[in-house]
PDB file of C-alpha atoms in Angstrom:
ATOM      1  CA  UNK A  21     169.669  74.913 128.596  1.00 55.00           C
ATOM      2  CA  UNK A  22     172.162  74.205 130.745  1.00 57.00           C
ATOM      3  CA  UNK A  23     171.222  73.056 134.417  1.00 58.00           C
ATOM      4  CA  UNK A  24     172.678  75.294 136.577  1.00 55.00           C
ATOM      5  CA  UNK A  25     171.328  77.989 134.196  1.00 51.00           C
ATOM      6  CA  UNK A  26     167.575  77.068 135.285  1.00 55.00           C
ATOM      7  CA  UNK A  27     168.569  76.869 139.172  1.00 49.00           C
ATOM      8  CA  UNK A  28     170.082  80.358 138.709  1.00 43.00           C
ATOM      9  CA  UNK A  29     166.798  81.584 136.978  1.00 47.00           C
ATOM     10  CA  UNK A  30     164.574  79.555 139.052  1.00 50.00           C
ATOM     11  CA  UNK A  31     166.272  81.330 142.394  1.00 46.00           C
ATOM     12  CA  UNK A  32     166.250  84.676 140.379  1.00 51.00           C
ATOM     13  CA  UNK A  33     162.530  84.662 140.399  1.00 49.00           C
ATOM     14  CA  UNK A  34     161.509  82.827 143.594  1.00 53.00           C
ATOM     15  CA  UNK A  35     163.661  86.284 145.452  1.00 50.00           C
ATOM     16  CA  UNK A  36     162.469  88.381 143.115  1.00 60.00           C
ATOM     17  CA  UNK A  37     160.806  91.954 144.424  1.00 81.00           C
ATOM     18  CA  UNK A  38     157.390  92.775 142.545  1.00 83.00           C
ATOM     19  CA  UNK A  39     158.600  95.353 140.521  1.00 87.00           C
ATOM     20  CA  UNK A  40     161.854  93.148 139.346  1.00 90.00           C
ATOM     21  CA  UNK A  41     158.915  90.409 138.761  1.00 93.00           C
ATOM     22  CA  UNK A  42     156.563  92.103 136.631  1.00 94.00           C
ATOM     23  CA  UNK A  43     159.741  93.263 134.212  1.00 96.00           C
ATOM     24  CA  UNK A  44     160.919  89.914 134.237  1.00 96.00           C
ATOM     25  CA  UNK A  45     157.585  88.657 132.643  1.00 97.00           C
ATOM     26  CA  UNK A  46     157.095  91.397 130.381  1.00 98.00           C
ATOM     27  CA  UNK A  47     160.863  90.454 129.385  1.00 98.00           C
ATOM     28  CA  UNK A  48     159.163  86.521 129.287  1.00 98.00           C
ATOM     29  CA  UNK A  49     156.381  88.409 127.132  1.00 98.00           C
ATOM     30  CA  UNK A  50     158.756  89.551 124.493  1.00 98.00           C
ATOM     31  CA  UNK A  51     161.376  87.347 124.035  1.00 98.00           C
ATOM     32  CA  UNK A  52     158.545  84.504 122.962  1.00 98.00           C
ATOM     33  CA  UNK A  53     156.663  87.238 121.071  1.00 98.00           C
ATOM     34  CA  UNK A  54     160.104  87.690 118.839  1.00 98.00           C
ATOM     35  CA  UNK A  55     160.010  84.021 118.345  1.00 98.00           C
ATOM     36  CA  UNK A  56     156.565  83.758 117.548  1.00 98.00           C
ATOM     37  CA  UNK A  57     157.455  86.247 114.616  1.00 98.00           C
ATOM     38  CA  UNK A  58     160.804  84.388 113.805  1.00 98.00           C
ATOM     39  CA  UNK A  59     158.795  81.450 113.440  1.00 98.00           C
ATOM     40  CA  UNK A  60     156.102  83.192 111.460  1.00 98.00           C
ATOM     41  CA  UNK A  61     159.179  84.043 108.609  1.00 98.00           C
ATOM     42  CA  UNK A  62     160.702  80.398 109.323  1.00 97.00           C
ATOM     43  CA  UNK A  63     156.795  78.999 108.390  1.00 97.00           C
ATOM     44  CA  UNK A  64     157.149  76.727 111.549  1.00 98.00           C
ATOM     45  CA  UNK A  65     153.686  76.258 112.808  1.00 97.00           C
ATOM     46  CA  UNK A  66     154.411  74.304 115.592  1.00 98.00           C
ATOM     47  CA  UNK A  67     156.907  77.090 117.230  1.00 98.00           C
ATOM     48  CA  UNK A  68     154.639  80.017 116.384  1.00 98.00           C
ATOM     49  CA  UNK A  69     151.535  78.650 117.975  1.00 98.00           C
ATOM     50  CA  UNK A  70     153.991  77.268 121.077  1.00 98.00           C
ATOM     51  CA  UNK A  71     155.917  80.538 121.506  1.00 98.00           C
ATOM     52  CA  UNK A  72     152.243  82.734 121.159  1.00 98.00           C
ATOM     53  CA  UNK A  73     151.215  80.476 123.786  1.00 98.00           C
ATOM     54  CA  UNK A  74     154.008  81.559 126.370  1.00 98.00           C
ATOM     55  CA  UNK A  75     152.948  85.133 125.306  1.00 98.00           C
ATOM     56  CA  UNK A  76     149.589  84.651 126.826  1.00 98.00           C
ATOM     57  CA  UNK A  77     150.513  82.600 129.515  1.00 98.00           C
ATOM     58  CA  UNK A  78     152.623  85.643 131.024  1.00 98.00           C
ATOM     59  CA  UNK A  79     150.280  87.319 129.876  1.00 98.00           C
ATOM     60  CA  UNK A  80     148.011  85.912 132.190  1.00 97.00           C
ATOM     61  CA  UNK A  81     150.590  86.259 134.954  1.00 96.00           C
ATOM     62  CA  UNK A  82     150.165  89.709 134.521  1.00 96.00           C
ATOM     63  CA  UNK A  83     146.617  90.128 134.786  1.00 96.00           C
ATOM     64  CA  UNK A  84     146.285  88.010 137.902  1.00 95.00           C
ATOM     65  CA  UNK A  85     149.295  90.120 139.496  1.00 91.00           C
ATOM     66  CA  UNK A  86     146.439  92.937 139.229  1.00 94.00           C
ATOM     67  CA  UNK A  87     145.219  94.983 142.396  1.00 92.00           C
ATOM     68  CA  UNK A  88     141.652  96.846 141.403  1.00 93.00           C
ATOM     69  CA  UNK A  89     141.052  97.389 144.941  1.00 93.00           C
ATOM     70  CA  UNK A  90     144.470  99.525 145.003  1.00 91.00           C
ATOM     71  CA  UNK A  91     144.734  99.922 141.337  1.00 91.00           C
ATOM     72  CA  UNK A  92     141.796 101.216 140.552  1.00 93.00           C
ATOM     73  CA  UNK A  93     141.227 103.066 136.932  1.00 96.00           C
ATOM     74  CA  UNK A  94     145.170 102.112 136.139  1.00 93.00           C
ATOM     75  CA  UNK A  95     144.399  98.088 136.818  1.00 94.00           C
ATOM     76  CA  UNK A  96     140.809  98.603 134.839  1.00 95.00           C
ATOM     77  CA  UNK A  97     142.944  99.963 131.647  1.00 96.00           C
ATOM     78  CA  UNK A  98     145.757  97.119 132.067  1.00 96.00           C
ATOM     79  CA  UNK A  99     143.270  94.365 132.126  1.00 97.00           C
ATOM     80  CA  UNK A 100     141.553  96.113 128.728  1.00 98.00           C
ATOM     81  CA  UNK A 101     145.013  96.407 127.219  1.00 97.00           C
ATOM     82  CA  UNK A 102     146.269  92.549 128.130  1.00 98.00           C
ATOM     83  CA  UNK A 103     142.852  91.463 127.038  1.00 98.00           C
ATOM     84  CA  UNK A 104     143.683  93.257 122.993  1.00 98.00           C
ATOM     85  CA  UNK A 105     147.288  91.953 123.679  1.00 98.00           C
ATOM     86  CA  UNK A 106     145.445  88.319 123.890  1.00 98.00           C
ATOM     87  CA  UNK A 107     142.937  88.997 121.221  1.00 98.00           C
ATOM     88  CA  UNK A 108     145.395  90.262 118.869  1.00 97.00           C
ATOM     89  CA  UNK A 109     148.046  87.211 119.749  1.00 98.00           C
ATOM     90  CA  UNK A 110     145.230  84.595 118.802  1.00 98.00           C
ATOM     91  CA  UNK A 111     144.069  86.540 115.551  1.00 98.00           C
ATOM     92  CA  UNK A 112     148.061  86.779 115.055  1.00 97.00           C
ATOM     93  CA  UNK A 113     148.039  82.492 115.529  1.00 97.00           C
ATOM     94  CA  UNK A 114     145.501  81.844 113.650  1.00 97.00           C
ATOM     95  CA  UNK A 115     146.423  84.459 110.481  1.00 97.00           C
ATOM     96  CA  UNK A 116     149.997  83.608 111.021  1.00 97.00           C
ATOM     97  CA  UNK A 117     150.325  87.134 111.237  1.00 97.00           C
ATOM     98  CA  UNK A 118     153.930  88.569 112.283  1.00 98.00           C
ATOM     99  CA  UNK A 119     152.069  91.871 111.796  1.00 98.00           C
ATOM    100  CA  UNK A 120     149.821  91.212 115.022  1.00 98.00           C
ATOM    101  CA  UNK A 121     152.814  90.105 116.952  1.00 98.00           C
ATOM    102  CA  UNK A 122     155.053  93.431 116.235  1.00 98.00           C
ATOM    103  CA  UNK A 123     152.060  95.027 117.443  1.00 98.00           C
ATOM    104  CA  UNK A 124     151.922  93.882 120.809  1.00 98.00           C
ATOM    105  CA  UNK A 125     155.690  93.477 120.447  1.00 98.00           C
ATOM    106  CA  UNK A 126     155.554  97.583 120.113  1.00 98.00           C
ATOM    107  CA  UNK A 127     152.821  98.335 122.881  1.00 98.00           C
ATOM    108  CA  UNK A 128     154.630  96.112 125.189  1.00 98.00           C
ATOM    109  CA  UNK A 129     157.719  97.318 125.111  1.00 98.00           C
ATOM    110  CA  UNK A 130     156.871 100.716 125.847  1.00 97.00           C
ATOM    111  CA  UNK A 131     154.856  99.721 128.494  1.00 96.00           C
ATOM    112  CA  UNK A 132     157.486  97.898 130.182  1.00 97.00           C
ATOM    113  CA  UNK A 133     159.750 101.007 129.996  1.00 97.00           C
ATOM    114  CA  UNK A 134     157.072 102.986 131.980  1.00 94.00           C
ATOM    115  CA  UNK A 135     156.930  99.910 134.188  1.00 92.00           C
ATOM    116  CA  UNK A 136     160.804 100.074 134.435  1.00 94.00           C
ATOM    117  CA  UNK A 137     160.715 103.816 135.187  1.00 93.00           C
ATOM    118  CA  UNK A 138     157.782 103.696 137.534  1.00 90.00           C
ATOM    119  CA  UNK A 139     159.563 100.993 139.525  1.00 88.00           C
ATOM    120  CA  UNK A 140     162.837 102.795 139.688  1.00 88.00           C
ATOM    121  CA  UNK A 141     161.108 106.384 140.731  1.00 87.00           C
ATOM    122  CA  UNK A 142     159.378 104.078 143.771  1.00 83.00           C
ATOM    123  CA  UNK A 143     162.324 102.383 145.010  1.00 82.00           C
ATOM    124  CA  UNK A 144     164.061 105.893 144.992  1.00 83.00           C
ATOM    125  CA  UNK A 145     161.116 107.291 147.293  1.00 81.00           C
ATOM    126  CA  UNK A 146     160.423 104.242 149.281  1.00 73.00           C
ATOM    127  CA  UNK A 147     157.088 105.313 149.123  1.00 61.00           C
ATOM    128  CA  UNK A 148     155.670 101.505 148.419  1.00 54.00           C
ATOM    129  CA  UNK A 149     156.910  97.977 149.698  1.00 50.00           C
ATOM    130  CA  UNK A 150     158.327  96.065 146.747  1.00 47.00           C
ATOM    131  CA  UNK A 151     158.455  93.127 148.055  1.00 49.00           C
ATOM    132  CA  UNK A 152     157.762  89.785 146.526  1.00 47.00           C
ATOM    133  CA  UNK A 153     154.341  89.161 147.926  1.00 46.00           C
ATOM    134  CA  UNK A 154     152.723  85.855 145.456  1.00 49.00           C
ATOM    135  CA  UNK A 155     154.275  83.120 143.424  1.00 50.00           C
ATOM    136  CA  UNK A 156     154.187  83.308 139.709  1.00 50.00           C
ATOM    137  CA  UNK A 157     153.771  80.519 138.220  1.00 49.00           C
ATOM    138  CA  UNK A 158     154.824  81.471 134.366  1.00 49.00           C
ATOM    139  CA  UNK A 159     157.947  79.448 133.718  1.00 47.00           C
ATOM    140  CA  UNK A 160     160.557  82.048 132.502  1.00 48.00           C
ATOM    141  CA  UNK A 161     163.290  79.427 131.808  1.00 42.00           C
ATOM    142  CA  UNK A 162     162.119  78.145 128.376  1.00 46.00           C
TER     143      UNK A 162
END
């Protein structure tokens, strides 16, 4: 990757509203999760496990970005669904199972579209501050 390319990415996120943030690691989420499966049909262990492993770590992004003070029953059902989108990504590493991975490759993209919708029906009513309120600490550039 070229340099200036991470400086751009790295200021992308570091200005980032919340909402832009959260699609920009489900984005994270799914461009590893298609490598994870490319690597799966390529038999290269080493990527697989490496790009299931970026999976889960914005994974884990995700889950700490969680309010269940504010979130209540919603935050309660994310955390269930990221915890089967982990479970299912480590049976998927250890199976070498692309099947696991289109899974979660399925569920997440879907739920990033109501994310993407939510977001853009919120900024519309100005109902809710957007703005970029904790660092993330998922590294989006590679």
């Amino acid at each position: 990757m070229y340099p200036n390319t991470r400086n751009y990415r790295n200021t992308d996120v570091a200005t980032a509203d919340r909402g832009k943030l959260i699609i920009m690691i489900y984005d994270h989420c799914l461009k590893w999760s298609h490598a994870a499966v490319d690597a799966i049909h390529r038999n290269d262990i080493e990527l697989r496990a490496r790009a299931i492993f970026k999976v889960q770590d914005g994974i884990t992004e995700l889950q700490c970005a969680l309010d269940f003070q504010k979130g209540g029953e919603v935050a309660n059902n994310l955390q269930r669904l990221y915890d089967f989108y982990n479970r299912h990504l480590s049976e998927a590493n250890i199976q070498n199972s692309a099947e696991n991975i289109n899974d979660v490759i399925t569920m997440m993209s879907s739920l990033r579209e109501a994310w993407v919708q939510c977001f853009e029906n919120v900024r519309k009513s100005g109902t809710i501050s957007m703005t970029h309120s904790q660092k993330s600490n998922v590294s989006l550039v590679g």
